[in-house]
Tab-separated table of C-alpha atoms in Angstrom:
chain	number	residue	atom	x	y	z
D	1	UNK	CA	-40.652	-25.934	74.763
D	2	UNK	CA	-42.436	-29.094	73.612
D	3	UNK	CA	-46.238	-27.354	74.233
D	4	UNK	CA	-44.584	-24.260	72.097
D	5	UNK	CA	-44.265	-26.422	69.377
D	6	UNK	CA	-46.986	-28.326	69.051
D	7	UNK	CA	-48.975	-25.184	68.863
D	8	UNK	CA	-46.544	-23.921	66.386
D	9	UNK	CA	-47.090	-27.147	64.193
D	10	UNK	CA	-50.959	-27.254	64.848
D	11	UNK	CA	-51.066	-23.308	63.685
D	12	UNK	CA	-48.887	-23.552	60.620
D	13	UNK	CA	-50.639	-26.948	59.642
D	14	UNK	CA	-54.920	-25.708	60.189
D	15	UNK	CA	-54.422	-22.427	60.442
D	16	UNK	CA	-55.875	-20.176	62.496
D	17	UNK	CA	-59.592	-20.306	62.454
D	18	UNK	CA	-61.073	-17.477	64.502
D	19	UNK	CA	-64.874	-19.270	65.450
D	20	UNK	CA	-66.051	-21.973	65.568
D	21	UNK	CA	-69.560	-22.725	64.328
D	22	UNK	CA	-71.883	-25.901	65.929
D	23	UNK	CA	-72.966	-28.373	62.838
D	24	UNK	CA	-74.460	-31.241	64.440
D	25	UNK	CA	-74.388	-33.908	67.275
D	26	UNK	CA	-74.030	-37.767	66.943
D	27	UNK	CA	-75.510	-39.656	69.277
D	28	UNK	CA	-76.432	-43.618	70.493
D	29	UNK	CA	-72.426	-44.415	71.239
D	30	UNK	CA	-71.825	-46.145	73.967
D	31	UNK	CA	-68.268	-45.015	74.067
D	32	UNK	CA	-66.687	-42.819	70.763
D	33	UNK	CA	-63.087	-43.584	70.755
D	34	UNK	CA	-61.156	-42.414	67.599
D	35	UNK	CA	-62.484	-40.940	64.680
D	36	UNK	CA	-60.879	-41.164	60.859
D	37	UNK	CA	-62.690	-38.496	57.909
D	38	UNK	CA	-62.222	-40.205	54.468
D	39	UNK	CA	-63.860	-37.052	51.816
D	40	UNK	CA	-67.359	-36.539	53.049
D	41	UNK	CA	-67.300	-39.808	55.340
D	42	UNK	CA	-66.508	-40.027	59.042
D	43	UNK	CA	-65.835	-43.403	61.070
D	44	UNK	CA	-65.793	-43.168	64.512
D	45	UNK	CA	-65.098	-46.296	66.707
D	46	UNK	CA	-67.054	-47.542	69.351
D	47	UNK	CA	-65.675	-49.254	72.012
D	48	UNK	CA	-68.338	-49.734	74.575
D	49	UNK	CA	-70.713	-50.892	71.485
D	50	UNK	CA	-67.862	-53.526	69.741
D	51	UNK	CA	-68.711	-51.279	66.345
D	52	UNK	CA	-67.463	-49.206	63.855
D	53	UNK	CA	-69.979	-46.525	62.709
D	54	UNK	CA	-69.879	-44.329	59.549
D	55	UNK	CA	-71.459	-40.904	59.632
D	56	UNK	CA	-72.160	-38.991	56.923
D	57	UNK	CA	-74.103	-35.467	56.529
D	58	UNK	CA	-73.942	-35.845	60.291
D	59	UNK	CA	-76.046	-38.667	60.827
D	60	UNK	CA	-75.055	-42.297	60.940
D	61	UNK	CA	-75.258	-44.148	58.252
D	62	UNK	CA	-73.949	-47.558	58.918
D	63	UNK	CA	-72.691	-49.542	62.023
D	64	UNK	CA	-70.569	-52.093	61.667
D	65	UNK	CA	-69.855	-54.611	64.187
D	66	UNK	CA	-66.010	-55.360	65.525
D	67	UNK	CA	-66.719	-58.453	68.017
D	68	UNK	CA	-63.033	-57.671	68.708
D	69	UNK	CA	-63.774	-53.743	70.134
D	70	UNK	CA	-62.028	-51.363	68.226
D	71	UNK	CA	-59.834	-48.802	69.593
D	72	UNK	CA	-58.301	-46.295	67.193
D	73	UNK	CA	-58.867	-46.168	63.092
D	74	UNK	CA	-57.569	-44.856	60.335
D	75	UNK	CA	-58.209	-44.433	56.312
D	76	UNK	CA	-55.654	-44.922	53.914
D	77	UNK	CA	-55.923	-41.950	51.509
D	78	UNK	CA	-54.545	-43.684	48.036
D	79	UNK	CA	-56.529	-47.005	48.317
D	80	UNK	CA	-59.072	-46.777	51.125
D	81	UNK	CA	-57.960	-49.762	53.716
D	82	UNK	CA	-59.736	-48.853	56.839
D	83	UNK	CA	-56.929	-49.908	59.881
D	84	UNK	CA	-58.733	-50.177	63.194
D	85	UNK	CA	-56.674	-51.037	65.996
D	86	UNK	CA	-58.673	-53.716	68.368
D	87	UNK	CA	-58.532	-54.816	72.245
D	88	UNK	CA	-57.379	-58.437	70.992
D	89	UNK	CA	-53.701	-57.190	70.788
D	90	UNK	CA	-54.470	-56.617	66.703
D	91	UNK	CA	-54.717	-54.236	63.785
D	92	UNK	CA	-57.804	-55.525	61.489
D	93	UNK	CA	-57.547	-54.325	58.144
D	94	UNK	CA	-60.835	-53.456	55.995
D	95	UNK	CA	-62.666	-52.433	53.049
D	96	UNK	CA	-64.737	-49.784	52.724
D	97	UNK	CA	-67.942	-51.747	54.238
D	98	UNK	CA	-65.603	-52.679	56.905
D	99	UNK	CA	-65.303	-56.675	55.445
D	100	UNK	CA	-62.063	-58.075	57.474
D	101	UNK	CA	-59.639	-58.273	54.661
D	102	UNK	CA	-56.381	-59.067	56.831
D	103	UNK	CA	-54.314	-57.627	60.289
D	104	UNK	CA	-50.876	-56.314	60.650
D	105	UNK	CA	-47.838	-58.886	61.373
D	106	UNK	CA	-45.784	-57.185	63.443
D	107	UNK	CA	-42.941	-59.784	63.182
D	108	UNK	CA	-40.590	-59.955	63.975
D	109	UNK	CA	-41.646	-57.384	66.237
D	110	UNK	CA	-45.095	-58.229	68.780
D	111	UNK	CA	-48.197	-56.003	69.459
D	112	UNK	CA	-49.317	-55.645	72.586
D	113	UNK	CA	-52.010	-53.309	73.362
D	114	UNK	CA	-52.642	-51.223	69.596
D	115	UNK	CA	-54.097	-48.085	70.350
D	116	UNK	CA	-54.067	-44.954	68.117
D	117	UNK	CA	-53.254	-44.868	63.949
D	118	UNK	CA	-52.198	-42.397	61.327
D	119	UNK	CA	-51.690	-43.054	58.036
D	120	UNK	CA	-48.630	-40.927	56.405
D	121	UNK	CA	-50.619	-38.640	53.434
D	122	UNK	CA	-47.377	-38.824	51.020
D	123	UNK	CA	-45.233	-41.948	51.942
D	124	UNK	CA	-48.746	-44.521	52.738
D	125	UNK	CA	-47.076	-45.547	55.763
D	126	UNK	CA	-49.320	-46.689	58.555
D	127	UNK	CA	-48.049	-45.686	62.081
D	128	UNK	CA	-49.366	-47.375	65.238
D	129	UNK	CA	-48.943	-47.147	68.754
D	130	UNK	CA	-48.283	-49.983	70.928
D	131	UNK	CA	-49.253	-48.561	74.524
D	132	UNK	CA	-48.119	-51.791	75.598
D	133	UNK	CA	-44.787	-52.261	73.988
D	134	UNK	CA	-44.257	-48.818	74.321
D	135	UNK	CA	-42.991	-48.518	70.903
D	136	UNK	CA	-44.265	-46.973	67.331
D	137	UNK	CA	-44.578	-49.661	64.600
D	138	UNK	CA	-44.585	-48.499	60.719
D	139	UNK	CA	-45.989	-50.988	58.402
D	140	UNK	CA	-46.040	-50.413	54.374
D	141	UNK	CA	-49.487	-48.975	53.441
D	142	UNK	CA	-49.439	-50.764	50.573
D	143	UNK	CA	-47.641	-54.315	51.371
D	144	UNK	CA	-49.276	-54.352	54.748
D	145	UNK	CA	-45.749	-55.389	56.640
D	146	UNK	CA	-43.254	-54.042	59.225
D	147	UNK	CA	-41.053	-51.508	57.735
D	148	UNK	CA	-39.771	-50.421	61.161
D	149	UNK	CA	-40.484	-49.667	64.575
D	150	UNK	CA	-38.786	-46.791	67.167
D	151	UNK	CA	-38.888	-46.314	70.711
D	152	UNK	CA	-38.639	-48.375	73.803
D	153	UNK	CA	-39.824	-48.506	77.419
D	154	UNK	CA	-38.025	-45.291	79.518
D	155	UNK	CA	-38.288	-41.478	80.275
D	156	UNK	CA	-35.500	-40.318	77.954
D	157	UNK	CA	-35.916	-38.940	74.499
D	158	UNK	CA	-37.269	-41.339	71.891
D	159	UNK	CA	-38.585	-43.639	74.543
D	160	UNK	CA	-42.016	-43.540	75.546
D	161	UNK	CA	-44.399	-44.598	78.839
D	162	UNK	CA	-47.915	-45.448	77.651
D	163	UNK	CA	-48.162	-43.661	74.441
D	164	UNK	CA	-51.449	-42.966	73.585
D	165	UNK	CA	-52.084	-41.115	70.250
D	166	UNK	CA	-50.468	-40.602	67.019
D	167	UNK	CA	-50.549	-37.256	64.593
D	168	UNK	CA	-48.994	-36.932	61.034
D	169	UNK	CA	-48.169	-32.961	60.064
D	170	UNK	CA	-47.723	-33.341	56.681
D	171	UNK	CA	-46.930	-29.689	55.735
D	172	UNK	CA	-43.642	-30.457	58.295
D	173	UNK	CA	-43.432	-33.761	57.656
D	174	UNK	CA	-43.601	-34.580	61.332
D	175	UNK	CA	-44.634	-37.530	63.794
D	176	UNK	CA	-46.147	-36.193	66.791
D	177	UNK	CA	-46.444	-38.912	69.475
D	178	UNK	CA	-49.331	-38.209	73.024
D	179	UNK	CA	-46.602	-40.399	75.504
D	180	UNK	CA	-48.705	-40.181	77.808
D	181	UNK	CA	-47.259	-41.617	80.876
D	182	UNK	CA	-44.446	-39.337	80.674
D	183	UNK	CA	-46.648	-36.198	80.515
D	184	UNK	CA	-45.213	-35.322	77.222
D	185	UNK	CA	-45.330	-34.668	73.360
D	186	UNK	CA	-42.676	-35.817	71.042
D	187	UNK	CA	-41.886	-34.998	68.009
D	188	UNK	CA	-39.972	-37.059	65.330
D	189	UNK	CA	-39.196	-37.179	61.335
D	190	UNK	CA	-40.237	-40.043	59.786
């Protein structure tokens, strides 16, 4: 039932598309992660290479180190913050030239292990998965805090093993949550 819906969300949110045409290959990662498109731009993190790189037109155009190693990332559509989740437990929050303007305080909740970010399109809310909490935490796009925070450490519905990835279906107005460790999709209003 879950798998029947997430292809009935992914269908009535991209359409169908019947081929798929080959544009271009990026290479010299040492190990793409997450990618975020903001307009014409792509960022794609780097794990293995502790950067950030920006490709546009298909070719890179910047790198930008993260000492920290970033894990997932995500562009905020109204004023361009650039949240990349890192492996020091944090969520850095950047400019455009990916200049460390701030992270996420989670308090009164705590971060564990960040992993994967969406930003909502129409609310600004930035959703992030704690793999190691187990939890979802929503901060204000716009203030940067906690505006609240679901699930908790279990099998049953709303609780989550592991989660791994994040998706926002805007056209449903839908969280769709990879929990990973529970060999499942869920799916939640905001």
């Amino acid at each position: 039932m879950i798998a029947a819906c997430l292809v009935a969300i992914t269908a009535t949110s991209l359409g169908q598309v019947p081929t798929v045409g080959f544009d271009s290959t990026v290479t010299g990662m040492t190990f793409p992660g997450r990618v975020a498109a903001a307009g014409s731009v792509v960022y794609v993190t780097d794990q293995g290479g502790r950067a950030v790189l920006e490709v546009s037109g298909g070719v890179v155009a910047n790198t930008y180190p993260i000492a920290e190693g970033p894990v997932g990332i995500a562009v905020h559509p109204t004023n361009g913050k650039i949240y990349v989740s890192r492996m020091d437990g944090q969520v850095g929050i950047y400019d455009a030239a990916c200049a460390l303007q701030g992270t996420l305080d989670p308090a009164p909740m705590t971060m564990i292990t960040p992993n994967d970010i969406a930003v909502h399109p129409t609310t600004g809310e930035v959703y992030v998965v704690d793999s190691g909490e187990h939890q979802v935490l929503v901060f204000s796009g716009f203030a940067d805090t906690l505006v609240r925070a679901f699930g908790s450490e279990g099998s049953g519905l709303g609780e989550f093993r592991s989660p791994q990835a994040i998706a926002i279906d805007p056209v449903l107005n839908q969280i769709i949550v990879a929990d990973t460790d529970n060999f499942r999709v869920q799916v939640f209003d905001p």
